[in-house]
CSV table of C-alpha atoms in Angstrom, one decimal:
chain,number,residue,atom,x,y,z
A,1186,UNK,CA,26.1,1.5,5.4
A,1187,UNK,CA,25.3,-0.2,8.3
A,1188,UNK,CA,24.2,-3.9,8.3
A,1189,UNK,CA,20.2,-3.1,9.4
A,1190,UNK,CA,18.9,-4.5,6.3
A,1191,UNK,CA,15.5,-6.6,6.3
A,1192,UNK,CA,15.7,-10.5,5.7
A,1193,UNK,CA,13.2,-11.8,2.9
A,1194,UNK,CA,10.8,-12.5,5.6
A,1195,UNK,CA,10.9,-9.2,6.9
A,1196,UNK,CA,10.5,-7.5,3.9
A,1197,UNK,CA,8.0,-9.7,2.6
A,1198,UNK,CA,6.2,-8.9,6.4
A,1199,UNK,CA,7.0,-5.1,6.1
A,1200,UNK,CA,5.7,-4.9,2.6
A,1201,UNK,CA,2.0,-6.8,3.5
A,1202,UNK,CA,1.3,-4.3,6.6
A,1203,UNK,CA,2.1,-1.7,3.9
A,1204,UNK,CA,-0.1,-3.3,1.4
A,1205,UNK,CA,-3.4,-2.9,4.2
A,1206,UNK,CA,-2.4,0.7,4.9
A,1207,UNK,CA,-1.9,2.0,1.5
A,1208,UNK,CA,-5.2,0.1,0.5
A,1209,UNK,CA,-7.3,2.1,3.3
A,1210,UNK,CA,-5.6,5.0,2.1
A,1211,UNK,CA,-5.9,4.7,-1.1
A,1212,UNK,CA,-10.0,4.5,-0.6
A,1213,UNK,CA,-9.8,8.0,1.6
A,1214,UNK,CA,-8.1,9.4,-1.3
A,1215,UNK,CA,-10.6,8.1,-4.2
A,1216,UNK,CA,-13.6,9.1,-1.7
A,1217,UNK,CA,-11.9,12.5,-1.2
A,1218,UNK,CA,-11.6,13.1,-4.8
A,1219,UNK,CA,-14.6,11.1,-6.2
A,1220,UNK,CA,-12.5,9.0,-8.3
A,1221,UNK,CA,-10.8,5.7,-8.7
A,1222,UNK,CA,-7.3,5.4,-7.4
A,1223,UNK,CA,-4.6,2.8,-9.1
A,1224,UNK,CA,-2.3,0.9,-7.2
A,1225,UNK,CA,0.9,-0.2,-7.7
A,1226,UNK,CA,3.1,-2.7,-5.4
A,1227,UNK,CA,5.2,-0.5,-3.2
A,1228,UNK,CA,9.1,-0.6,-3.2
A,1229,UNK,CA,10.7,-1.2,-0.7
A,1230,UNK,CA,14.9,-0.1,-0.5
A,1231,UNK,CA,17.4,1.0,2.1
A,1232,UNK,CA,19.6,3.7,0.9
A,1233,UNK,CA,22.6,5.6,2.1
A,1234,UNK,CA,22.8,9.2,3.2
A,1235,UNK,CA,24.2,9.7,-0.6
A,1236,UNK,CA,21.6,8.1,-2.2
A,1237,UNK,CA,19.1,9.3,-0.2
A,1238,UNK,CA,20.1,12.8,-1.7
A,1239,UNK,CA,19.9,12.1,-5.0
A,1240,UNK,CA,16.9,10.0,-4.5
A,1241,UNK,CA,15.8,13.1,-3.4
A,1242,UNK,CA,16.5,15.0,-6.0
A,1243,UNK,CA,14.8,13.1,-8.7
A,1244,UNK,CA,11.8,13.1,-6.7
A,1245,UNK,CA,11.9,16.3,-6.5
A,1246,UNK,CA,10.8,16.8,-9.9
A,1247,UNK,CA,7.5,17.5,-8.7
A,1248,UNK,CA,4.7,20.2,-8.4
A,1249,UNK,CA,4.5,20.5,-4.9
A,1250,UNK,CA,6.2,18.7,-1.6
A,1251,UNK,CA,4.1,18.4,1.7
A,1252,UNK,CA,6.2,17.0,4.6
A,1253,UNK,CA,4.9,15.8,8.1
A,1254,UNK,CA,6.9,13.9,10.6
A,1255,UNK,CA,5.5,10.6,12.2
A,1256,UNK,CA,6.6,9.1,15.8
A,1257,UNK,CA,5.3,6.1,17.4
A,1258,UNK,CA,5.9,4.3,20.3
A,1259,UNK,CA,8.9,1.8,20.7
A,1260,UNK,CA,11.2,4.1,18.6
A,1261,UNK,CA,9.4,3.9,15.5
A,1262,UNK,CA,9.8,7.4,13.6
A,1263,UNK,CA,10.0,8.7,10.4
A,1264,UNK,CA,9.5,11.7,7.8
A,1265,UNK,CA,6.6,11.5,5.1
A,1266,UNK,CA,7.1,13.0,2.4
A,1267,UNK,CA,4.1,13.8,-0.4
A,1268,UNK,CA,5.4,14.4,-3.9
A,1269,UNK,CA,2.5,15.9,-6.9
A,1270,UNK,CA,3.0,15.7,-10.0
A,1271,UNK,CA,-0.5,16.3,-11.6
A,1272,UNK,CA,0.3,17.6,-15.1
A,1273,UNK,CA,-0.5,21.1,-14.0
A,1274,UNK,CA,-0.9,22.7,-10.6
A,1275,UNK,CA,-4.4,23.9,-12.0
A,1276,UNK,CA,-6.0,21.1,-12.6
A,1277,UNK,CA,-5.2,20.3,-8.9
A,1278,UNK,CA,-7.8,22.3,-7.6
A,1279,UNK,CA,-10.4,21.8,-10.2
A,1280,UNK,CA,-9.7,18.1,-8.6
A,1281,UNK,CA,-9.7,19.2,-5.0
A,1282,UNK,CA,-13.3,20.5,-6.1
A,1283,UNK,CA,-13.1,23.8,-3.8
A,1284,UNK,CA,-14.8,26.9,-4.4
A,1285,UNK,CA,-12.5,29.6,-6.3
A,1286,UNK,CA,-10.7,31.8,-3.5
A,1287,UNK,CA,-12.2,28.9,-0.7
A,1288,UNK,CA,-8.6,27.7,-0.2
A,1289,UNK,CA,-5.7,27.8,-1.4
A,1290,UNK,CA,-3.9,25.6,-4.0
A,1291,UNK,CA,-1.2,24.8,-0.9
A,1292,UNK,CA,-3.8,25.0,1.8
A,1293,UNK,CA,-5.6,22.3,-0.5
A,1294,UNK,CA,-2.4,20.0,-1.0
A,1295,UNK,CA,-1.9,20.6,3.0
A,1296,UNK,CA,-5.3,18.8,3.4
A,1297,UNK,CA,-5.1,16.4,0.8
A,1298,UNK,CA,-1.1,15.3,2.5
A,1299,UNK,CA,-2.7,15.3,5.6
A,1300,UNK,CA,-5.6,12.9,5.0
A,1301,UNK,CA,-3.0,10.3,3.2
A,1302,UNK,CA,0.0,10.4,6.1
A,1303,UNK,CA,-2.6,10.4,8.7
A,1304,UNK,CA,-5.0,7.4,7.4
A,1305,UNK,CA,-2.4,5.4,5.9
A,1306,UNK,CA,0.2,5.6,8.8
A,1307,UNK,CA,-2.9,4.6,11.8
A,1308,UNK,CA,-3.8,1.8,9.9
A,1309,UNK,CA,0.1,0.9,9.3
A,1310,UNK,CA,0.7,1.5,13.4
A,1311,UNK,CA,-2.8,-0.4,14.4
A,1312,UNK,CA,-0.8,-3.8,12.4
A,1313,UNK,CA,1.7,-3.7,14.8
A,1314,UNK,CA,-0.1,-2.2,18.3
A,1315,UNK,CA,1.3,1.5,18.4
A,1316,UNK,CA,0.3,4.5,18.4
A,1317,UNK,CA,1.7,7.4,15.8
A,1318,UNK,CA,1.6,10.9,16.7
A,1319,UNK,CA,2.3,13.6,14.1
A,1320,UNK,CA,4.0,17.1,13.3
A,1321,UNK,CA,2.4,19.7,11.2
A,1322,UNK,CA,2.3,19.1,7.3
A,1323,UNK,CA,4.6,21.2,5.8
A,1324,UNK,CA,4.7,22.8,2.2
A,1325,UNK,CA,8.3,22.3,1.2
A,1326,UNK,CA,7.5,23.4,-2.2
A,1327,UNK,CA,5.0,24.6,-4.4
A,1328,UNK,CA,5.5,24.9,-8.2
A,1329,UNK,CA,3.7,28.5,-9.0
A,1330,UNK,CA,7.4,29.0,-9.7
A,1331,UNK,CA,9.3,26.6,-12.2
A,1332,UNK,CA,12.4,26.6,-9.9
A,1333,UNK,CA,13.4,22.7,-9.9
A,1334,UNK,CA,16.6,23.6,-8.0
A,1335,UNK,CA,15.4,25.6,-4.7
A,1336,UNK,CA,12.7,22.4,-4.6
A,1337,UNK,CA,15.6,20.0,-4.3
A,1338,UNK,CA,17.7,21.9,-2.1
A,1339,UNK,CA,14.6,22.8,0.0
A,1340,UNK,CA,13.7,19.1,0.1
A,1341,UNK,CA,17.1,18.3,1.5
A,1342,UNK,CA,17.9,20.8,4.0
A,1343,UNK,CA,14.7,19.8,5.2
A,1344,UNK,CA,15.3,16.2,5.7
A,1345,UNK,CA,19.3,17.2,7.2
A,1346,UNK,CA,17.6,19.3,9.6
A,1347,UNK,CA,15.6,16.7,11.2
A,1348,UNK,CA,17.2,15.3,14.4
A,1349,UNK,CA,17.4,11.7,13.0
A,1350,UNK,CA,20.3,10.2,11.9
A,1351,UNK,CA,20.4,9.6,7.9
A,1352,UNK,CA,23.1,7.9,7.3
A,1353,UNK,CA,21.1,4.8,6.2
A,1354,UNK,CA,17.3,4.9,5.5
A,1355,UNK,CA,14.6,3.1,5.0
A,1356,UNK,CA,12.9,4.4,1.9
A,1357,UNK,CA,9.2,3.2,1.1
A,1358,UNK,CA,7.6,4.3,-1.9
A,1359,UNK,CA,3.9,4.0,-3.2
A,1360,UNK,CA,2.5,5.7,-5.9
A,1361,UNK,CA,-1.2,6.8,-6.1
A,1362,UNK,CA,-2.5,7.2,-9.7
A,1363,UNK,CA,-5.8,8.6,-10.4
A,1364,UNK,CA,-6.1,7.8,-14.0
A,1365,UNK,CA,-8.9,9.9,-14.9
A,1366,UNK,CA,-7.6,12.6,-14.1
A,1367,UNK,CA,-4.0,11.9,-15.2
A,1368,UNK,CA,-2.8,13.1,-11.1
A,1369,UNK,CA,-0.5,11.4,-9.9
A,1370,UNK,CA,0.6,11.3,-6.2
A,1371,UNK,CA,4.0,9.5,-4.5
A,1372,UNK,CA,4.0,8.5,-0.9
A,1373,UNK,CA,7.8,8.7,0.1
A,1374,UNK,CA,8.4,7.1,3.7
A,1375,UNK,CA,11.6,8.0,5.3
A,1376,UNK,CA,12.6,5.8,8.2
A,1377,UNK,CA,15.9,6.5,10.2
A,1378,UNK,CA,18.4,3.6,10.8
A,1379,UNK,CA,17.5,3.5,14.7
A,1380,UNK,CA,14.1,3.4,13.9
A,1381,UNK,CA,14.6,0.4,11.2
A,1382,UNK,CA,15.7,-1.5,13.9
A,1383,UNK,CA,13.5,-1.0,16.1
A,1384,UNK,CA,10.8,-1.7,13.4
A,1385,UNK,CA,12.5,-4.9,12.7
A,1386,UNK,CA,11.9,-6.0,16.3
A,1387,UNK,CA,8.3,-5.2,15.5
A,1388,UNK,CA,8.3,-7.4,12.8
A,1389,UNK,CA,10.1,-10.3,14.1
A,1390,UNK,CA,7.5,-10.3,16.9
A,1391,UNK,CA,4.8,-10.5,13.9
A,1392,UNK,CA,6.9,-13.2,12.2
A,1393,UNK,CA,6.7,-15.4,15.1
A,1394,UNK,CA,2.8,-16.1,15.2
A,1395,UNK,CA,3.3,-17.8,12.0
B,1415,UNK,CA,-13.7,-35.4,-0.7
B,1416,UNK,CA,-11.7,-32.2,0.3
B,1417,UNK,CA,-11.8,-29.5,-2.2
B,1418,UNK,CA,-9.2,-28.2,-4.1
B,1419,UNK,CA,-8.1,-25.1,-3.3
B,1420,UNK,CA,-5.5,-22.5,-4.8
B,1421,UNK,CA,-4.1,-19.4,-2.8
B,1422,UNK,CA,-2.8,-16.7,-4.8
B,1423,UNK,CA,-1.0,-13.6,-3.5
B,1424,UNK,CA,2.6,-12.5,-3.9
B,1425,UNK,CA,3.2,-12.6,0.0
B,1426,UNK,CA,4.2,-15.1,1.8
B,1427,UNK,CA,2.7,-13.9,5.0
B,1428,UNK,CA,-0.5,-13.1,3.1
B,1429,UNK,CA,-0.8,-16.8,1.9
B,1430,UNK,CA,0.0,-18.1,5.2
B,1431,UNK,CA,-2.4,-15.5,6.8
B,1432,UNK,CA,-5.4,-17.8,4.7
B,1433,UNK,CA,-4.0,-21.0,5.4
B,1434,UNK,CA,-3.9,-21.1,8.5
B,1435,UNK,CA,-7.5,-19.8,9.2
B,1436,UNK,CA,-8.8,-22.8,6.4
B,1437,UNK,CA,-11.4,-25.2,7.5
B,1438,UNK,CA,-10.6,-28.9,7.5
B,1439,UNK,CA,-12.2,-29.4,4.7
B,1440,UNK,CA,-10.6,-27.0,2.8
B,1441,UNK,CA,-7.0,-27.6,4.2
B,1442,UNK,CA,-5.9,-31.3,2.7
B,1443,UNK,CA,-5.3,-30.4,-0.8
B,1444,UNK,CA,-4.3,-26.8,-1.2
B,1445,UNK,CA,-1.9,-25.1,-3.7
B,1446,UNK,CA,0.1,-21.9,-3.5
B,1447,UNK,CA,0.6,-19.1,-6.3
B,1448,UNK,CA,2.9,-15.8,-5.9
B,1449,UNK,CA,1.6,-14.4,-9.3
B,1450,UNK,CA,-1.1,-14.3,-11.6
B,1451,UNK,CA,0.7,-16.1,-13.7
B,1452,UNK,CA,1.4,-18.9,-11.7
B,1453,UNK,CA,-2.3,-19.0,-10.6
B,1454,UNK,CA,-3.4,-18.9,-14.7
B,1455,UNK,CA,-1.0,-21.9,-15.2
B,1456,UNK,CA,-2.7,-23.8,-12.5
B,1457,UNK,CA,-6.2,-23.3,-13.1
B,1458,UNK,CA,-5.7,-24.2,-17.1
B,1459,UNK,CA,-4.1,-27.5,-16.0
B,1460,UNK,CA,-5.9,-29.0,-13.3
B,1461,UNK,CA,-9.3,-28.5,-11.9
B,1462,UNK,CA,-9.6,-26.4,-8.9
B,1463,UNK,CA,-12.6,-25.9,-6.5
B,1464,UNK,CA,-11.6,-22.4,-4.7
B,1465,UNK,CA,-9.7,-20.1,-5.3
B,1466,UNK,CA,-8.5,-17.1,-2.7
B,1467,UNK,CA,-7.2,-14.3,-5.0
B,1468,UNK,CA,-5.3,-11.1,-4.0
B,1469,UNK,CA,-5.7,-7.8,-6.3
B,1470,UNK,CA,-2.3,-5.9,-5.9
B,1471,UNK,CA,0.4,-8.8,-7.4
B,1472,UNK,CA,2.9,-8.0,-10.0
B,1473,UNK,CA,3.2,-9.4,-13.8
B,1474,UNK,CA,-0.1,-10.4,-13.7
B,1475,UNK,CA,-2.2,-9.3,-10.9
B,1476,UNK,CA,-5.9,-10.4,-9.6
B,1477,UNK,CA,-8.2,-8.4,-11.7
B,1478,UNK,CA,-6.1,-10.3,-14.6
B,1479,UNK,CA,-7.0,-13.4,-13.2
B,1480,UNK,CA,-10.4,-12.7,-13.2
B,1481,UNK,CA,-10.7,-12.3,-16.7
B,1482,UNK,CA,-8.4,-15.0,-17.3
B,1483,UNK,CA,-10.8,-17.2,-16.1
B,1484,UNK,CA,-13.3,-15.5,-17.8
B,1485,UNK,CA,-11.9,-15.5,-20.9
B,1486,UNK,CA,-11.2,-19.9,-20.9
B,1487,UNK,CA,-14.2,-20.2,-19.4
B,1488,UNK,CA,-12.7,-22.1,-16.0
B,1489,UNK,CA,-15.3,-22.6,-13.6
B,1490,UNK,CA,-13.9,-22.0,-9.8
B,1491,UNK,CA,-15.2,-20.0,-6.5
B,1492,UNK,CA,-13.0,-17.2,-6.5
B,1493,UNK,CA,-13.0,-15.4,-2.8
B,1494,UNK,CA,-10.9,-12.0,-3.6
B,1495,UNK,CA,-9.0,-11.3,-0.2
B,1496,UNK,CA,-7.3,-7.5,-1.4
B,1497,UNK,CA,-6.4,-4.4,0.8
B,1498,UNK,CA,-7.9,-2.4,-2.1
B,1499,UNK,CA,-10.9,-1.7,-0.6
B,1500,UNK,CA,-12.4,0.8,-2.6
B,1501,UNK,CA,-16.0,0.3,-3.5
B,1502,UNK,CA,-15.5,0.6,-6.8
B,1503,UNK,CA,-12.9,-2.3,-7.1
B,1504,UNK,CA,-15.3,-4.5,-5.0
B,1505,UNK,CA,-17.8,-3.9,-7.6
B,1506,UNK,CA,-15.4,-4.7,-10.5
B,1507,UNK,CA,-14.0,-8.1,-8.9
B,1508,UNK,CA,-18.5,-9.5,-8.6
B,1509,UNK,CA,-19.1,-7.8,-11.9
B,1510,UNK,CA,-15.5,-10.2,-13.3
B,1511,UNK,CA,-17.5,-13.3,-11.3
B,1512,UNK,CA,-16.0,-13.1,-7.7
B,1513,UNK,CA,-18.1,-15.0,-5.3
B,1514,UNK,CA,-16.9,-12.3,-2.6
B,1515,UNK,CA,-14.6,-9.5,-1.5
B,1516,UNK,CA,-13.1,-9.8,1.5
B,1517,UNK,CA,-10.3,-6.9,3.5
B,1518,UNK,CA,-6.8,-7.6,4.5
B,1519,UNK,CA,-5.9,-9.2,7.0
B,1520,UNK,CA,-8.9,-11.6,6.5
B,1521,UNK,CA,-10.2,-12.8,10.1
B,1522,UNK,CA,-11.5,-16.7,10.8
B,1523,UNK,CA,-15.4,-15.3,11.2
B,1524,UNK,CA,-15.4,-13.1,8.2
B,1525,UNK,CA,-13.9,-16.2,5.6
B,1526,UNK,CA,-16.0,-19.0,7.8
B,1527,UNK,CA,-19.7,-16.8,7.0
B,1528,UNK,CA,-18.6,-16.0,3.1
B,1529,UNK,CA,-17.7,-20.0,2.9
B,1530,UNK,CA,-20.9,-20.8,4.8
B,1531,UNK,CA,-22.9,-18.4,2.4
B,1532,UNK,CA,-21.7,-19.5,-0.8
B,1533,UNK,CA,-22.0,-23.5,0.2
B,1534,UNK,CA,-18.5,-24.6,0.1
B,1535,UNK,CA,-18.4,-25.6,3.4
């Protein structure tokens, strides 16, 4: 692995701009749904290419996967991936609150994916003055099948197709949890090494007004 | 007299975010916590006038403070500062005895008028 990792005060930086944008999307989410969303202090790890995959894996143990690229200005990109795991894919759209046959169960998670990337990563760029732009959300997977293994290998080829280099990654995790309704939603952010530097220039230019 | 004050938040950034927007008068004696624990232990020993609290901490994290202090009966001005913005947890935090809720990343105006409002400076 490359030596990109974050000093304390970095990471401590990275992890409070993260803090602001999971909080704002964290209050789309519980306005979309009508409910009260729990939050958790978000991890923060760089992993290898190796790791990565089997991080991946585990994840993967989910009801459904949205994916949607993010770029920014100043070389800051990254993959964001969605991860469901609501107790059953049902109860999803008795959440979503749509009309039977109005969308959907994947057009509904394709909404729902959209609203959380998109809100949480513009508050996350307006910290540090840029600019994201997005791809389309992409259903990866969706569990109407219970086929764990063409998830995970979905899930990879997806992320090995991208044009970034994984060999190292910044992986960012944060986990929305609606209680009431026993849904639970992970936020995966996958940064590339370039881009971890270049976000680390970002930051140290933050560090220095205090 | 300056007041006490106690900043709670498990960032560093965060903490130093509030300290350096303080007014003079609430900048002379101020004490730092990076848990809720921490925070607890400091407001059963000593007396403290304010306290600027943030929600999303590990072991022990704001809404636990709140009914710490609650709970021993420890009378302080608690000013939450959280990025959980939700209405409903801005409702929970007054209801636990919160003077105010203010967003991340608190700005000078925003403290200043809540500090102005509830008399401590």
């Amino acid at each position: 692995m490359n030596n990109v990792n974050l000093n304390e005060d970095q990471q401590d930086c990275l992890q409070e701009i993260i803090n602001v944008a999971m909080g704002q999307a964290s209050d789309q989410l519980a306005r979309y749904l009508d409910t009260f969303v729990y939050l958790k202090v978000p991890s923060i790890e760089q992993v290898s290419a190796q790791h990565l995959s089997d991080t991946l894996k585990y994840e993967a143990q989910s009801v459904a996967v949205v994916s949607q690229g993010f770029f920014g200005y100043e070389g800051i990109r990254g993959e964001a991936l969605l991860m469901y795991q609501p107790k059953d894919s049902d109860r999803l759209a008795d959440l979503l609150g749509y009309e039977p046959d109005e969308l959907s169960v994947e057009e509904q998670i394709i909404d729902l994916s959209s609203i959380l990337t998109t809100t949480f990563l513009n508050v996350f760029a307006s910290q540090i003055d840029n600019q994201m732009s997005y791809s389309a959300p992409r259903l990866l997977f969706s569990s109407n099948a219970d086929n764990n293994t063409s998830s995970q290998s979905s899930i990879s080829e997806h992320i090995q197709h991208n044009s970034f280099n994984w060999d190292t990654a910044l992986k960012v995790k944060i986990s929305y949890q609606v209680t009431d309704y026993s849904f639970n939603c992970d936020m995966i952010l996958l940064i590339p090494e370039s881009a971890i530097i270049n976000i680390t220039s970002v930051i140290d230019r933050i560090l220095e007004e205090y | 007299m300056s007041l006490s004050v106690l900043i709670c938040d498990d960032s560093n950034m965060a903490r130093k975010q509030v300290l350096r927007i303080l007014p003079e008068s609430l900048s002379e004696n101020v004490q730092l916590a990076t848990n809720g624990v921490e925070a607890l232990e400091i407001l059963n020993n000593q007396p403290i006038d304010v306290l600027f609290l943030d929600l999303t901490m590990p072991i022990v994290d704001g809404v636990g403070v709140l009914q710490g202090i609650k709970e021993a009966g420890i009378s302080v001005n608690v000013f939450v500062i959280s990025a959980d913005i939700q209405p409903e947890m801005q409702n929970k935090v007054l209801e636990l005895g919160a003077k105010a809720f203010l967003r991340k990343p608190v700005q000078l105006d925003v403290l200043t008028t809540h500090l102005k409002q509830h008399d401590i400076i």
